[in-house]
Amino acid sequence: MWAPPHVVAVRTAQRPAPPAAPPDPVPHAEALPPTMAEALLASRSAGYLPRALALIDEWLEDHPPTLAGWWAWVEDGADDRSPYTLSQYTAMMRTAARLFHPELLAVLQDPRVDAALAGLRNRAGPRALLRGATPLPQQLAVHLARSSQPPWSQVFILLWARGARVADVAALREGSLWRVAPDVLGVELAGTKGQRMGLPTGLELTLPPWAMAELAPITAPTPPRTPANDRPQLFPWLSAPVVTAELRRRLGPSTVYTAHSFRKGAVPHLMGRGASAAEIAVLTQHRTLAGLSPYARRPDDATRAVLRSTTQSLWD
């Protein structure tokens, strides 16, 4: 295997992806008071830093904490992880290193790290137009919600009604849902990334009568008056793997649908019904329209109409 000058060549081996988070990530910060380590772990969304620390463990388990060692880790996962995934994982490791492994920053901040990842992405070319989770059709989403018993019926309704991430539904607390009108549900957005985006902290969703009835046991009469974290979670057991496992139980082990399929299906469905990308981003809490575009696959109707008329002018 060819190796650049001054970089030691290492063997390539397949590794499973992605790694599981360690059961107790606090030992990574042994020099810190335990309460500070716990606060640092809470500085990012739930699971982000434990997963990043698991990636660092994966690197250091077989390779030294050097630039050549990091590259060997990259090559170990190259068969199972795209250059884009490796870039994302390296960014996660860099974030975790700043807090828990400062001795690794010199390696992860080396300009050759980003340059090497850019080279891998350039060689791989653009990502596939259709990628990620398979979109869930509207008919199947409704069927799953109507044919399930609580709490699954409630979870499926909330995932579809907002084009939500599982983390968004898991973040809901007692009092996070309230009745605005017989067919309108208020939803608190506290605890999601929307808090850091300057977007509304609550939404009002129109739901059919059967969905309002399913959610009635966990719906309050008025909006919450206390901080979200002072109230118990509605679904403390909820996670993406748990949702995917339930879909496989309901639809069969070979189903192509996963927890993220609700979000991937809701966005193009809304766009097909005339909602603009900006309006959908408020509902789904996407940070940018660029972040929304992989879900939409095409511009919204207004943008499509403008592009069709203006591109015609190029030929008139």
PDB file of C-alpha atoms in Angstrom:
ATOM      1  CA  MET A   1       0.000   0.000   0.000  1.00  0.00           C
ATOM      2  CA  TRP A   2       1.337   3.438  -0.922  1.00  0.00           C
ATOM      3  CA  ALA A   3       1.978   5.851   1.931  1.00  0.00           C
ATOM      4  CA  PRO A   4       2.902   9.571   1.728  1.00  0.00           C
ATOM      5  CA  PRO A   5       6.434  10.503   2.841  1.00  0.00           C
ATOM      6  CA  HIS A   6       6.924  10.427   6.611  1.00  0.00           C
ATOM      7  CA  VAL A   7       3.660   8.521   7.128  1.00  0.00           C
ATOM      8  CA  VAL A   8       3.887   4.905   8.195  1.00  0.00           C
ATOM      9  CA  ALA A   9       1.799   2.481   6.132  1.00  0.00           C
ATOM     10  CA  VAL A  10      -0.543   0.304   8.167  1.00  0.00           C
ATOM     11  CA  ARG A  11      -2.772  -2.622   7.376  1.00  0.00           C
ATOM     12  CA  THR A  12      -6.382  -2.048   6.433  1.00  0.00           C
ATOM     13  CA  ALA A  13      -9.169  -3.938   8.195  1.00  0.00           C
ATOM     14  CA  GLN A  14     -12.901  -3.603   8.251  1.00  0.00           C
ATOM     15  CA  ARG A  15     -14.530  -2.197  11.374  1.00  0.00           C
ATOM     16  CA  PRO A  16     -18.222  -2.058  12.237  1.00  0.00           C
ATOM     17  CA  ALA A  17     -19.923   1.304  11.917  1.00  0.00           C
ATOM     18  CA  PRO A  18     -21.041   3.258  13.773  1.00  0.00           C
ATOM     19  CA  PRO A  19     -19.552   2.370  17.173  1.00  0.00           C
ATOM     20  CA  ALA A  20     -21.680   2.010  20.266  1.00  0.00           C
ATOM     21  CA  ALA A  21     -21.283   4.665  22.931  1.00  0.00           C
ATOM     22  CA  PRO A  22     -19.356   3.563  26.039  1.00  0.00           C
ATOM     23  CA  PRO A  23     -21.591   2.815  29.031  1.00  0.00           C
ATOM     24  CA  ASP A  24     -19.886   5.450  31.190  1.00  0.00           C
ATOM     25  CA  PRO A  25     -18.032   8.187  29.306  1.00  0.00           C
ATOM     26  CA  VAL A  26     -17.087  10.180  32.412  1.00  0.00           C
ATOM     27  CA  PRO A  27     -13.732   8.346  32.918  1.00  0.00           C
ATOM     28  CA  HIS A  28     -12.464  10.217  29.837  1.00  0.00           C
ATOM     29  CA  ALA A  29     -12.301  13.266  32.094  1.00  0.00           C
ATOM     30  CA  GLU A  30     -10.586  11.762  35.115  1.00  0.00           C
ATOM     31  CA  ALA A  31      -8.683  15.009  35.749  1.00  0.00           C
ATOM     32  CA  LEU A  32     -11.971  16.904  36.044  1.00  0.00           C
ATOM     33  CA  PRO A  33     -14.419  16.923  38.951  1.00  0.00           C
ATOM     34  CA  PRO A  34     -17.181  14.406  38.122  1.00  0.00           C
ATOM     35  CA  THR A  35     -19.860  17.087  38.237  1.00  0.00           C
ATOM     36  CA  MET A  36     -17.925  19.180  35.707  1.00  0.00           C
ATOM     37  CA  ALA A  37     -17.483  16.155  33.444  1.00  0.00           C
ATOM     38  CA  GLU A  38     -21.236  15.571  33.559  1.00  0.00           C
ATOM     39  CA  ALA A  39     -21.861  19.233  32.743  1.00  0.00           C
ATOM     40  CA  LEU A  40     -19.502  19.001  29.766  1.00  0.00           C
ATOM     41  CA  LEU A  41     -21.353  15.943  28.482  1.00  0.00           C
ATOM     42  CA  ALA A  42     -24.599  17.910  28.686  1.00  0.00           C
ATOM     43  CA  SER A  43     -23.146  20.801  26.643  1.00  0.00           C
ATOM     44  CA  ARG A  44     -24.156  19.058  23.416  1.00  0.00           C
ATOM     45  CA  SER A  45     -27.294  17.177  22.415  1.00  0.00           C
ATOM     46  CA  ALA A  46     -27.873  13.885  24.202  1.00  0.00           C
ATOM     47  CA  GLY A  47     -25.600  11.124  22.926  1.00  0.00           C
ATOM     48  CA  TYR A  48     -23.351  13.357  20.782  1.00  0.00           C
ATOM     49  CA  LEU A  49     -20.280  13.440  23.035  1.00  0.00           C
ATOM     50  CA  PRO A  50     -20.551   9.808  24.218  1.00  0.00           C
ATOM     51  CA  ARG A  51     -20.615   8.728  20.574  1.00  0.00           C
ATOM     52  CA  ALA A  52     -17.665  10.988  19.765  1.00  0.00           C
ATOM     53  CA  LEU A  53     -15.731   9.553  22.701  1.00  0.00           C
ATOM     54  CA  ALA A  54     -16.514   6.056  21.416  1.00  0.00           C
ATOM     55  CA  LEU A  55     -14.969   7.021  18.082  1.00  0.00           C
ATOM     56  CA  ILE A  56     -11.829   8.234  19.845  1.00  0.00           C
ATOM     57  CA  ASP A  57     -11.692   4.938  21.740  1.00  0.00           C
ATOM     58  CA  GLU A  58     -12.000   3.103  18.433  1.00  0.00           C
ATOM     59  CA  TRP A  59      -9.058   5.072  17.014  1.00  0.00           C
ATOM     60  CA  LEU A  60      -6.792   4.636  20.050  1.00  0.00           C
ATOM     61  CA  GLU A  61      -7.649   0.973  20.562  1.00  0.00           C
ATOM     62  CA  ASP A  62      -5.538  -0.151  17.602  1.00  0.00           C
ATOM     63  CA  HIS A  63      -3.507   2.903  16.598  1.00  0.00           C
ATOM     64  CA  PRO A  64      -1.232   5.507  18.169  1.00  0.00           C
ATOM     65  CA  PRO A  65      -2.382   9.096  18.887  1.00  0.00           C
ATOM     66  CA  THR A  66      -0.509  10.455  15.866  1.00  0.00           C
ATOM     67  CA  LEU A  67      -1.392  11.720  12.412  1.00  0.00           C
ATOM     68  CA  ALA A  68      -0.422   8.347  10.947  1.00  0.00           C
ATOM     69  CA  GLY A  69      -2.545   6.623  13.579  1.00  0.00           C
ATOM     70  CA  TRP A  70      -5.581   8.752  12.720  1.00  0.00           C
ATOM     71  CA  TRP A  71      -5.085   7.961   9.017  1.00  0.00           C
ATOM     72  CA  ALA A  72      -4.913   4.258   9.827  1.00  0.00           C
ATOM     73  CA  TRP A  73      -8.264   4.622  11.624  1.00  0.00           C
ATOM     74  CA  VAL A  74      -9.665   6.314   8.509  1.00  0.00           C
ATOM     75  CA  GLU A  75      -8.474   3.454   6.305  1.00  0.00           C
ATOM     76  CA  ASP A  76      -9.888   0.872   8.718  1.00  0.00           C
ATOM     77  CA  GLY A  77     -13.361   2.296   8.193  1.00  0.00           C
ATOM     78  CA  ALA A  78     -13.088   3.271   4.528  1.00  0.00           C
ATOM     79  CA  ASP A  79     -14.963   0.191   3.286  1.00  0.00           C
ATOM     80  CA  ASP A  80     -17.984   0.812   5.523  1.00  0.00           C
ATOM     81  CA  ARG A  81     -18.015   4.615   5.826  1.00  0.00           C
ATOM     82  CA  SER A  82     -18.188   7.202   3.094  1.00  0.00           C
ATOM     83  CA  PRO A  83     -15.703  10.112   3.035  1.00  0.00           C
ATOM     84  CA  TYR A  84     -18.571  12.333   4.144  1.00  0.00           C
ATOM     85  CA  THR A  85     -19.255  10.137   7.165  1.00  0.00           C
ATOM     86  CA  LEU A  86     -15.548  10.005   8.037  1.00  0.00           C
ATOM     87  CA  SER A  87     -15.438  13.808   7.846  1.00  0.00           C
ATOM     88  CA  GLN A  88     -18.433  14.074  10.179  1.00  0.00           C
ATOM     89  CA  TYR A  89     -16.939  11.573  12.612  1.00  0.00           C
ATOM     90  CA  THR A  90     -13.605  13.400  12.658  1.00  0.00           C
ATOM     91  CA  ALA A  91     -15.394  16.673  13.420  1.00  0.00           C
ATOM     92  CA  MET A  92     -17.183  14.946  16.306  1.00  0.00           C
ATOM     93  CA  MET A  93     -13.884  13.601  17.615  1.00  0.00           C
ATOM     94  CA  ARG A  94     -12.367  17.082  17.417  1.00  0.00           C
ATOM     95  CA  THR A  95     -15.231  18.503  19.471  1.00  0.00           C
ATOM     96  CA  ALA A  96     -14.869  15.791  22.119  1.00  0.00           C
ATOM     97  CA  ALA A  97     -11.086  16.191  22.191  1.00  0.00           C
ATOM     98  CA  ARG A  98     -11.402  19.881  23.043  1.00  0.00           C
ATOM     99  CA  LEU A  99     -13.277  18.920  26.204  1.00  0.00           C
ATOM    100  CA  PHE A 100     -11.907  15.528  27.227  1.00  0.00           C
ATOM    101  CA  HIS A 101      -8.724  14.791  25.237  1.00  0.00           C
ATOM    102  CA  PRO A 102      -6.827  18.065  24.732  1.00  0.00           C
ATOM    103  CA  GLU A 103      -3.670  16.058  24.063  1.00  0.00           C
ATOM    104  CA  LEU A 104      -5.229  14.901  20.759  1.00  0.00           C
ATOM    105  CA  LEU A 105      -6.011  18.379  19.446  1.00  0.00           C
ATOM    106  CA  ALA A 106      -2.597  18.844  17.849  1.00  0.00           C
ATOM    107  CA  VAL A 107      -3.350  15.822  15.656  1.00  0.00           C
ATOM    108  CA  LEU A 108      -7.011  16.529  14.895  1.00  0.00           C
ATOM    109  CA  GLN A 109      -6.377  20.219  14.171  1.00  0.00           C
ATOM    110  CA  ASP A 110      -3.451  19.503  11.874  1.00  0.00           C
ATOM    111  CA  PRO A 111      -4.347  21.099   8.501  1.00  0.00           C
ATOM    112  CA  ARG A 112      -3.452  17.828   6.787  1.00  0.00           C
ATOM    113  CA  VAL A 113      -6.443  16.154   8.468  1.00  0.00           C
ATOM    114  CA  ASP A 114      -8.978  18.388   6.727  1.00  0.00           C
ATOM    115  CA  ALA A 115      -6.960  18.337   3.496  1.00  0.00           C
ATOM    116  CA  ALA A 116      -6.863  14.528   3.457  1.00  0.00           C
ATOM    117  CA  LEU A 117     -10.611  14.307   4.086  1.00  0.00           C
ATOM    118  CA  ALA A 118     -11.253  16.849   1.330  1.00  0.00           C
ATOM    119  CA  GLY A 119      -9.154  14.712  -1.002  1.00  0.00           C
ATOM    120  CA  LEU A 120     -11.203  11.625  -0.155  1.00  0.00           C
ATOM    121  CA  ARG A 121     -14.439  13.527  -0.802  1.00  0.00           C
ATOM    122  CA  ASN A 122     -13.124  14.893  -4.110  1.00  0.00           C
ATOM    123  CA  ARG A 123     -12.105  11.445  -5.289  1.00  0.00           C
ATOM    124  CA  ALA A 124     -15.465   9.986  -4.287  1.00  0.00           C
ATOM    125  CA  GLY A 125     -17.376  12.707  -6.115  1.00  0.00           C
ATOM    126  CA  PRO A 126     -20.784  14.125  -5.198  1.00  0.00           C
ATOM    127  CA  ARG A 127     -23.050  12.116  -2.938  1.00  0.00           C
ATOM    128  CA  ALA A 128     -26.011  10.265  -4.411  1.00  0.00           C
ATOM    129  CA  LEU A 129     -29.070  12.398  -5.049  1.00  0.00           C
ATOM    130  CA  LEU A 130     -31.221   9.898  -3.140  1.00  0.00           C
ATOM    131  CA  ARG A 131     -29.554   8.742   0.063  1.00  0.00           C
ATOM    132  CA  GLY A 132     -30.217   8.086   3.703  1.00  0.00           C
ATOM    133  CA  ALA A 133     -33.452   6.795   5.152  1.00  0.00           C
ATOM    134  CA  THR A 134     -36.212   5.623   2.821  1.00  0.00           C
ATOM    135  CA  PRO A 135     -39.134   8.114   2.908  1.00  0.00           C
ATOM    136  CA  LEU A 136     -42.233   6.795   4.623  1.00  0.00           C
ATOM    137  CA  PRO A 137     -45.378   7.180   2.469  1.00  0.00           C
ATOM    138  CA  GLN A 138     -48.237   9.193   3.955  1.00  0.00           C
ATOM    139  CA  GLN A 139     -50.647   6.250   3.783  1.00  0.00           C
ATOM    140  CA  LEU A 140     -48.294   3.997   5.737  1.00  0.00           C
ATOM    141  CA  ALA A 141     -47.570   6.673   8.348  1.00  0.00           C
ATOM    142  CA  VAL A 142     -51.294   7.109   8.985  1.00  0.00           C
ATOM    143  CA  HIS A 143     -51.849   3.339   9.033  1.00  0.00           C
ATOM    144  CA  LEU A 144     -49.093   2.848  11.620  1.00  0.00           C
ATOM    145  CA  ALA A 145     -50.517   5.580  13.846  1.00  0.00           C
ATOM    146  CA  ARG A 146     -54.148   4.402  13.584  1.00  0.00           C
ATOM    147  CA  SER A 147     -53.443   0.701  14.023  1.00  0.00           C
ATOM    148  CA  SER A 148     -51.120   1.054  17.020  1.00  0.00           C
ATOM    149  CA  GLN A 149     -51.882   1.316  20.721  1.00  0.00           C
ATOM    150  CA  PRO A 150     -50.499   4.016  23.024  1.00  0.00           C
ATOM    151  CA  PRO A 151     -47.759   4.956  23.477  1.00  0.00           C
ATOM    152  CA  TRP A 152     -46.736   3.897  19.956  1.00  0.00           C
ATOM    153  CA  SER A 153     -49.771   5.498  18.341  1.00  0.00           C
ATOM    154  CA  GLN A 154     -48.827   8.773  20.078  1.00  0.00           C
ATOM    155  CA  VAL A 155     -45.178   8.533  19.035  1.00  0.00           C
ATOM    156  CA  PHE A 156     -46.040   7.841  15.392  1.00  0.00           C
ATOM    157  CA  ILE A 157     -48.521  10.751  15.300  1.00  0.00           C
ATOM    158  CA  LEU A 158     -45.957  13.191  16.721  1.00  0.00           C
ATOM    159  CA  LEU A 159     -43.162  11.994  14.419  1.00  0.00           C
ATOM    160  CA  TRP A 160     -45.321  12.439  11.332  1.00  0.00           C
ATOM    161  CA  ALA A 161     -47.135  15.630  12.388  1.00  0.00           C
ATOM    162  CA  ARG A 162     -43.896  17.592  12.639  1.00  0.00           C
ATOM    163  CA  GLY A 163     -41.586  15.686  10.339  1.00  0.00           C
ATOM    164  CA  ALA A 164     -39.724  15.327  13.603  1.00  0.00           C
ATOM    165  CA  ARG A 165     -36.535  13.635  14.634  1.00  0.00           C
ATOM    166  CA  VAL A 166     -36.957  10.963  17.287  1.00  0.00           C
ATOM    167  CA  ALA A 167     -34.901  13.214  19.578  1.00  0.00           C
ATOM    168  CA  ASP A 168     -37.522  15.965  19.185  1.00  0.00           C
ATOM    169  CA  VAL A 169     -40.313  13.656  20.356  1.00  0.00           C
ATOM    170  CA  ALA A 170     -38.150  12.195  23.136  1.00  0.00           C
ATOM    171  CA  ALA A 171     -37.525  15.753  24.371  1.00  0.00           C
ATOM    172  CA  LEU A 172     -41.240  16.356  25.031  1.00  0.00           C
ATOM    173  CA  ARG A 173     -42.172  16.739  28.676  1.00  0.00           C
ATOM    174  CA  GLU A 174     -45.375  16.559  30.657  1.00  0.00           C
ATOM    175  CA  GLY A 175     -47.287  19.682  29.629  1.00  0.00           C
ATOM    176  CA  SER A 176     -45.442  20.016  26.300  1.00  0.00           C
ATOM    177  CA  LEU A 177     -48.690  19.301  24.443  1.00  0.00           C
ATOM    178  CA  TRP A 178     -51.815  21.396  25.002  1.00  0.00           C
ATOM    179  CA  ARG A 179     -55.235  21.828  23.407  1.00  0.00           C
ATOM    180  CA  VAL A 180     -55.613  25.035  21.398  1.00  0.00           C
ATOM    181  CA  ALA A 181     -58.850  24.093  19.624  1.00  0.00           C
ATOM    182  CA  PRO A 182     -60.754  20.848  18.973  1.00  0.00           C
ATOM    183  CA  ASP A 183     -58.493  20.126  15.999  1.00  0.00           C
ATOM    184  CA  VAL A 184     -55.381  22.131  16.929  1.00  0.00           C
ATOM    185  CA  LEU A 185     -52.549  20.916  19.161  1.00  0.00           C
ATOM    186  CA  GLY A 186     -49.954  23.192  20.752  1.00  0.00           C
ATOM    187  CA  VAL A 187     -46.435  21.745  20.920  1.00  0.00           C
ATOM    188  CA  GLU A 188     -43.574  23.033  23.054  1.00  0.00           C
ATOM    189  CA  LEU A 189     -40.212  23.047  21.265  1.00  0.00           C
ATOM    190  CA  ALA A 190     -38.044  23.554  24.343  1.00  0.00           C
ATOM    191  CA  GLY A 191     -35.262  21.009  24.587  1.00  0.00           C
ATOM    192  CA  THR A 192     -34.678  20.764  20.846  1.00  0.00           C
ATOM    193  CA  LYS A 193     -32.090  22.492  18.701  1.00  0.00           C
ATOM    194  CA  GLY A 194     -34.737  25.089  17.868  1.00  0.00           C
ATOM    195  CA  GLN A 195     -33.898  26.841  21.114  1.00  0.00           C
ATOM    196  CA  ARG A 196     -30.535  27.806  19.666  1.00  0.00           C
ATOM    197  CA  MET A 197     -31.916  28.945  16.348  1.00  0.00           C
ATOM    198  CA  GLY A 198     -34.030  31.965  17.255  1.00  0.00           C
ATOM    199  CA  LEU A 199     -37.133  30.128  15.991  1.00  0.00           C
ATOM    200  CA  PRO A 200     -40.472  29.899  17.824  1.00  0.00           C
ATOM    201  CA  THR A 201     -40.471  27.884  21.043  1.00  0.00           C
ATOM    202  CA  GLY A 202     -43.941  26.531  20.277  1.00  0.00           C
ATOM    203  CA  LEU A 203     -46.003  25.418  17.289  1.00  0.00           C
ATOM    204  CA  GLU A 204     -49.691  24.841  16.597  1.00  0.00           C
ATOM    205  CA  LEU A 205     -50.522  21.768  14.516  1.00  0.00           C
ATOM    206  CA  THR A 206     -53.839  20.848  12.934  1.00  0.00           C
ATOM    207  CA  LEU A 207     -54.650  17.183  13.499  1.00  0.00           C
ATOM    208  CA  PRO A 208     -57.596  14.926  12.593  1.00  0.00           C
ATOM    209  CA  PRO A 209     -60.080  14.055  15.376  1.00  0.00           C
ATOM    210  CA  TRP A 210     -58.747  10.513  15.811  1.00  0.00           C
ATOM    211  CA  ALA A 211     -55.193  11.826  16.360  1.00  0.00           C
ATOM    212  CA  MET A 212     -56.386  14.416  18.897  1.00  0.00           C
ATOM    213  CA  ALA A 213     -58.226  11.622  20.716  1.00  0.00           C
ATOM    214  CA  GLU A 214     -55.095   9.436  20.831  1.00  0.00           C
ATOM    215  CA  LEU A 215     -53.060  12.315  22.264  1.00  0.00           C
ATOM    216  CA  ALA A 216     -55.762  13.432  24.714  1.00  0.00           C
ATOM    217  CA  PRO A 217     -54.318  11.498  27.717  1.00  0.00           C
ATOM    218  CA  ILE A 218     -51.033  13.414  27.420  1.00  0.00           C
ATOM    219  CA  THR A 219     -52.524  16.768  26.346  1.00  0.00           C
ATOM    220  CA  ALA A 220     -52.823  19.598  28.874  1.00  0.00           C
ATOM    221  CA  PRO A 221     -55.581  22.231  28.786  1.00  0.00           C
ATOM    222  CA  THR A 222     -53.135  25.169  28.717  1.00  0.00           C
ATOM    223  CA  PRO A 223     -49.484  25.844  27.729  1.00  0.00           C
ATOM    224  CA  PRO A 224     -46.789  24.998  30.299  1.00  0.00           C
ATOM    225  CA  ARG A 225     -45.707  27.624  32.822  1.00  0.00           C
ATOM    226  CA  THR A 226     -42.621  25.884  34.196  1.00  0.00           C
ATOM    227  CA  PRO A 227     -39.215  25.172  32.598  1.00  0.00           C
ATOM    228  CA  ALA A 228     -39.220  22.033  30.462  1.00  0.00           C
ATOM    229  CA  ASN A 229     -36.464  20.284  32.408  1.00  0.00           C
ATOM    230  CA  ASP A 230     -38.431  20.656  35.633  1.00  0.00           C
ATOM    231  CA  ARG A 231     -41.050  18.268  34.228  1.00  0.00           C
ATOM    232  CA  PRO A 232     -40.766  14.500  33.534  1.00  0.00           C
ATOM    233  CA  GLN A 233     -40.316  13.264  29.978  1.00  0.00           C
ATOM    234  CA  LEU A 234     -43.381  11.893  28.227  1.00  0.00           C
ATOM    235  CA  PHE A 235     -41.378   9.119  26.561  1.00  0.00           C
ATOM    236  CA  PRO A 236     -38.173   8.550  28.605  1.00  0.00           C
ATOM    237  CA  TRP A 237     -37.589   5.199  26.879  1.00  0.00           C
ATOM    238  CA  LEU A 238     -37.703   6.578  23.341  1.00  0.00           C
ATOM    239  CA  SER A 239     -34.711   6.451  20.980  1.00  0.00           C
ATOM    240  CA  ALA A 240     -34.115   5.991  17.253  1.00  0.00           C
ATOM    241  CA  PRO A 241     -33.046   2.318  17.588  1.00  0.00           C
ATOM    242  CA  VAL A 242     -36.187   1.591  19.617  1.00  0.00           C
ATOM    243  CA  VAL A 243     -38.398   3.125  16.903  1.00  0.00           C
ATOM    244  CA  THR A 244     -36.592   1.221  14.148  1.00  0.00           C
ATOM    245  CA  ALA A 245     -36.996  -2.026  16.103  1.00  0.00           C
ATOM    246  CA  GLU A 246     -40.744  -1.386  16.443  1.00  0.00           C
ATOM    247  CA  LEU A 247     -41.056  -0.724  12.708  1.00  0.00           C
ATOM    248  CA  ARG A 248     -39.311  -4.025  12.003  1.00  0.00           C
ATOM    249  CA  ARG A 249     -41.637  -5.799  14.406  1.00  0.00           C
ATOM    250  CA  ARG A 250     -44.684  -4.269  12.725  1.00  0.00           C
ATOM    251  CA  LEU A 251     -43.560  -4.364   9.085  1.00  0.00           C
ATOM    252  CA  GLY A 252     -41.171  -7.314   9.082  1.00  0.00           C
ATOM    253  CA  PRO A 253     -37.426  -7.623   9.657  1.00  0.00           C
ATOM    254  CA  SER A 254     -36.638  -6.839   6.019  1.00  0.00           C
ATOM    255  CA  THR A 255     -38.459  -3.494   5.993  1.00  0.00           C
ATOM    256  CA  VAL A 256     -36.544  -0.594   4.426  1.00  0.00           C
ATOM    257  CA  TYR A 257     -38.046   1.936   6.826  1.00  0.00           C
ATOM    258  CA  THR A 258     -36.217   3.296   9.884  1.00  0.00           C
ATOM    259  CA  ALA A 259     -36.920   5.878  12.577  1.00  0.00           C
ATOM    260  CA  HIS A 260     -35.768   8.686  10.281  1.00  0.00           C
ATOM    261  CA  SER A 261     -38.193   7.631   7.533  1.00  0.00           C
ATOM    262  CA  PHE A 262     -40.970   9.701   9.132  1.00  0.00           C
ATOM    263  CA  ARG A 263     -38.937  12.886   8.662  1.00  0.00           C
ATOM    264  CA  LYS A 264     -37.770  11.861   5.182  1.00  0.00           C
ATOM    265  CA  GLY A 265     -41.374  11.201   4.144  1.00  0.00           C
ATOM    266  CA  ALA A 266     -43.094  14.187   5.762  1.00  0.00           C
ATOM    267  CA  VAL A 267     -40.920  16.882   4.157  1.00  0.00           C
ATOM    268  CA  PRO A 268     -41.521  15.953   0.471  1.00  0.00           C
ATOM    269  CA  HIS A 269     -45.200  15.302   1.273  1.00  0.00           C
ATOM    270  CA  LEU A 270     -45.588  18.828   2.675  1.00  0.00           C
ATOM    271  CA  MET A 271     -43.696  20.298  -0.248  1.00  0.00           C
ATOM    272  CA  GLY A 272     -45.912  18.417  -2.665  1.00  0.00           C
ATOM    273  CA  ARG A 273     -48.925  20.018  -0.976  1.00  0.00           C
ATOM    274  CA  GLY A 274     -47.568  23.526  -1.612  1.00  0.00           C
ATOM    275  CA  ALA A 275     -45.647  24.372   1.594  1.00  0.00           C
ATOM    276  CA  SER A 276     -42.533  26.472   1.045  1.00  0.00           C
ATOM    277  CA  ALA A 277     -39.091  25.344   2.163  1.00  0.00           C
ATOM    278  CA  ALA A 278     -38.932  28.197   4.692  1.00  0.00           C
ATOM    279  CA  GLU A 279     -42.276  27.197   6.203  1.00  0.00           C
ATOM    280  CA  ILE A 280     -41.283  23.546   6.424  1.00  0.00           C
ATOM    281  CA  ALA A 281     -37.994  24.495   8.124  1.00  0.00           C
ATOM    282  CA  VAL A 282     -39.943  26.192  10.925  1.00  0.00           C
ATOM    283  CA  LEU A 283     -41.928  22.981  11.436  1.00  0.00           C
ATOM    284  CA  THR A 284     -38.970  20.592  11.256  1.00  0.00           C
ATOM    285  CA  GLN A 285     -36.507  23.001  12.951  1.00  0.00           C
ATOM    286  CA  HIS A 286     -33.843  22.612  10.278  1.00  0.00           C
ATOM    287  CA  ARG A 287     -31.031  25.089  10.841  1.00  0.00           C
ATOM    288  CA  THR A 288     -30.708  26.058   7.186  1.00  0.00           C
ATOM    289  CA  LEU A 289     -32.456  25.511   3.879  1.00  0.00           C
ATOM    290  CA  ALA A 290     -29.311  23.670   2.791  1.00  0.00           C
ATOM    291  CA  GLY A 291     -29.937  21.220   5.624  1.00  0.00           C
ATOM    292  CA  LEU A 292     -33.511  20.757   4.446  1.00  0.00           C
ATOM    293  CA  SER A 293     -32.684  20.180   0.780  1.00  0.00           C
ATOM    294  CA  PRO A 294     -31.649  16.482   1.046  1.00  0.00           C
ATOM    295  CA  TYR A 295     -35.121  15.762   2.435  1.00  0.00           C
ATOM    296  CA  ALA A 296     -36.975  17.785  -0.187  1.00  0.00           C
ATOM    297  CA  ARG A 297     -35.100  16.518  -3.294  1.00  0.00           C
ATOM    298  CA  ARG A 298     -36.522  19.435  -5.286  1.00  0.00           C
ATOM    299  CA  PRO A 299     -37.324  23.145  -4.757  1.00  0.00           C
ATOM    300  CA  ASP A 300     -40.715  24.138  -3.370  1.00  0.00           C
ATOM    301  CA  ASP A 301     -43.540  24.961  -5.778  1.00  0.00           C
ATOM    302  CA  ALA A 302     -43.018  28.734  -5.742  1.00  0.00           C
ATOM    303  CA  THR A 303     -39.303  28.387  -6.447  1.00  0.00           C
ATOM    304  CA  ARG A 304     -39.932  25.807  -9.180  1.00  0.00           C
ATOM    305  CA  ALA A 305     -42.393  28.152 -10.894  1.00  0.00           C
ATOM    306  CA  VAL A 306     -39.948  31.071 -10.792  1.00  0.00           C
ATOM    307  CA  LEU A 307     -37.083  28.957 -12.110  1.00  0.00           C
ATOM    308  CA  ARG A 308     -39.187  27.615 -14.965  1.00  0.00           C
ATOM    309  CA  SER A 309     -40.304  31.072 -16.061  1.00  0.00           C
ATOM    310  CA  THR A 310     -36.912  32.756 -15.650  1.00  0.00           C
ATOM    311  CA  THR A 311     -34.902  30.007 -17.345  1.00  0.00           C
ATOM    312  CA  GLN A 312     -37.258  30.308 -20.308  1.00  0.00           C
ATOM    313  CA  SER A 313     -36.110  33.903 -20.642  1.00  0.00           C
ATOM    314  CA  LEU A 314     -32.602  32.659 -21.359  1.00  0.00           C
ATOM    315  CA  TRP A 315     -33.893  31.401 -24.716  1.00  0.00           C
ATOM    316  CA  ASP A 316     -36.332  34.182 -25.661  1.00  0.00           C
TER     317      ASP A 316
END
